[in-house]
Amino acid sequence: MTDLSQIVFESQKFRDIVHSIRLQSLHAEFPMITMHHEPTVIDWNYALLCASALSSTPTERAQNTVLRVAAACLASDDADAAHKSAATAILDRVGNHRSVELAESRNLVQAGIWKQLPPLLRMETIRKRLQLSIPLSTGVDLTVNSFQSELWKHAEDFDWVSVSAPTSAGKSRIVREWFLEQIRQHNRYTAVYLVPTRALVEEVSADFREAVPAGTGVFVMPWDPDLDKTHRRVLVLTQERLHLIQQARHPFEIDLLFVDEAQGLGNAERGVLLQHVLDRAVEDRPALRVIFASPLSANPAILLSDKPDSARSQAITSEAVTVNQNLIRVEGVYRAPAKRVVSLVQDGQAHEVASFELQQRATRIPMRIAYVAHALGGDSGGNIVYINGADEAEKVAKNISDLRPNVMNDEEVRNLQELVRTAVHPKYSLADALAKRVAFHYGNMPLAIRSEIERLFGDGKIEFLVCTSTLLEGVNLPCRTIFMRNPQKGRGRPLSEADFWNLAGRAGRWGKEFQGNIVCIDTDDENLWPNLPAIRRRSNLRLATHHGLSDVAPLIAYIRSDFAVGSDTGSENLFSYLAAQYACGRDITIHLDRIAVHSERAEVQHALINAIDHAQFPHNLIPRHAGISPIAMQRLLERFRATDQDPHELSLPLPEEQDARQRYQDALVLIGQTMTTAFGFPPKTGGPDKRKWQIANLVVNWMKGMPLARLIEQRATGKTSIARAIRDVMADIETVARFQAPKYLSCYSDVLAAYASERGVHDVGPSQDITMLLELGVSRPSEVVLMSLGMSRTATIALSQYVTVDNWTSTECLEWLTHQNIEGMDIPVLIQREILDLIATQSTLPDQH
């Protein structure tokens, strides 16, 4: 910290001013609360002088204070035009042009007020705006903030870059622009944008489809028939989909790879597969360029540790502040069940500053968060309520909607209600909550519904959105206020401090709000808040492939358990990764050297060598089926041999075949005996395996293209409530049908082919890609083409009843779509709009496919 900034922060007068600004901002955000003390009058001359002095100090504390003072000045009725003009100059100086634009849009200052500044300040503003402007090859100047400018320069100068910055710093936008600029400058270029979830695939790919230059393809799936037909392409993929592409195409050369939410490399499952595809990408093209992005990490350089020796690398740790955040605690009052006190956390200390009354006392747990959210949420929208599970999200949404008055009907909300009742179930409680401008949102929902919820929330037509941990997976849902109580990531696992601040980063929309609010409820209960946050800290990243060997005890236990089925999926993933490296002839010494104890290192090495030596199937199956132990594959092969059945009787049928359900159940039983417990444990009584029959029925109907509503009807029997059936089917589709089933059934088919080869049989297996059928949930090639263009499964299934063609190209498909009377079709209005939007987007990019 410089001497000048130290002097500023030691000034008691300035500290008092900042405290008053925080109190004023809090009351402006939540006018329904009763302040304990009136804020003092602010000396704006002194406040702006201090903020100006801090503006050149790059620390988070200084930048946060500068923004807080300048934004408060712009919003204040007590500040005059000269003060507000100075505030805009300070914001320009720190590169926060979007806050200036926000003030202009709200008529807090007149447009172009900087032009009225004294000549020297005017020249400084011009210089800073030029400095934070990137000239693009299109002739357009891209306006950026300081962090975005720094990232752009490093991407130009280095091959591998790892960047850590707050959630709202603008990472995604600048990376997207970097992708587009590289594509414009090359005739042949492959850029891969890796995201952690399928939901993000659709969101990011839609942005690219609207922006890529002509002649550039945007692809989201390995099965796109046009993937190899274009020389310039952007692929937006999960790590699973990139793995499939790499296995089908060798080499698959990538020029530019971006890994979003790169802290996922520390995850025992996703992280190992992510490392696997990264290794393969380097092997296929050592000169590829890589950008990693992670929120608020202290050691982003660790992500560069496996780069090629020749690659130039740089880690960036940014303190960028684009919006202010108020960290607020709400606690109960003894013997006053409807009263709550509000504390504002400042510099790590909580100061009780206000109180408010709930509409009524909360007697149940969901009510405790619902009532506080309703009381503080007001009528301005932008409220997210973080909840630990889908069932609880539905209850909290119901509680909030019950507290809210009836609101005027809105056509777009009615259209969403229609889609919900048609595509999911007529009695899905989401439709009822929407009538009060409340919704819930979790990752298992159909894409068409989830996307529309996000759009309406962004437009302010949904005012309260109850969310689960989807928010931690990078879904772009910025808000004004986020409410939390007993936050967890998965049942029974308290949210880590790193995840808390990642989640809190959604509060405050750059360019839409000057600040955001994080409201922590019942913080006086230590059982609910074992990791109660007070100061935003950076967390340490780790690599799962490194950590799992430096802390080798779980891997050793897995080996000593004789690789028991389902005993430790994290250790199985790591063992599979090492086995794949060894099977491909790579030197694994660098990995084994991370094991500190010689005897343990020797034990792991012996287990790997033994597993490969005893694998009696083609060794290329080991890297092909990442995450599955070669021991499990060998067990399955031996089980095939023990049955002594004709391989055709064991093969996976197409979903329309008469005995498909029984054969899939038989396959799942064999997989459960030899490979995984992902499809449930075998019945203890030795009777029929009802869970595997349930899954077999689901995956067969899913592959046949059965609508979600019909799948739910099958599950909603007298023993299962409609709400439970809806949640269970959605969860099974996402975690089983689209994830676990493709992973294990594709391995089953390959091991079966090895068994068949032993018996002299070479034509075993279905004529279509089972992995594709499972992930997409359609079976006709024409439907695959529709989805490759960006259409959701919900829209594809609704439209398929009008499609008589089984095979067509993307061009033929688009031509057919443009000649249809979409609005005359008997399908929900939102599905019609999705199709029409797709046609409009594709028509502006005639050479994309």
Coordinates of C-alpha atoms in Angstrom, one line a residue, residues 74 80-89 92 100 104 108-118 122 129:
L74 CA -23.9 10.1 -8.2
D80 CA -24.2 19.1 -6.7
A81 CA -23.4 18.9 -10.4
A82 CA -19.7 19.7 -9.8
H83 CA -19.5 16.8 -7.3
K84 CA -21.2 14.4 -9.7
S85 CA -19.0 15.6 -12.6
A86 CA -15.9 14.8 -10.4
A87 CA -17.4 11.4 -9.5
T88 CA -17.7 10.4 -13.2
A89 CA -14.1 11.5 -13.8
D92 CA -13.4 6.9 -15.7
V100 CA -20.9 6.2 -15.7
E104 CA -26.5 8.6 -17.4
L108 CA -28.4 10.9 -12.3
V109 CA -26.0 13.0 -14.5
Q110 CA -26.4 14.4 -17.9
A111 CA -24.9 12.5 -20.8
G112 CA -21.3 13.5 -21.6
I113 CA -20.9 15.5 -18.3
W114 CA -17.2 14.8 -18.5
K115 CA -16.9 17.3 -21.3
Q116 CA -17.6 20.0 -18.7
L117 CA -14.6 19.1 -16.6
P118 CA -11.6 21.4 -16.4
R122 CA -10.9 16.4 -19.6
R129 CA -10.8 6.0 -22.4

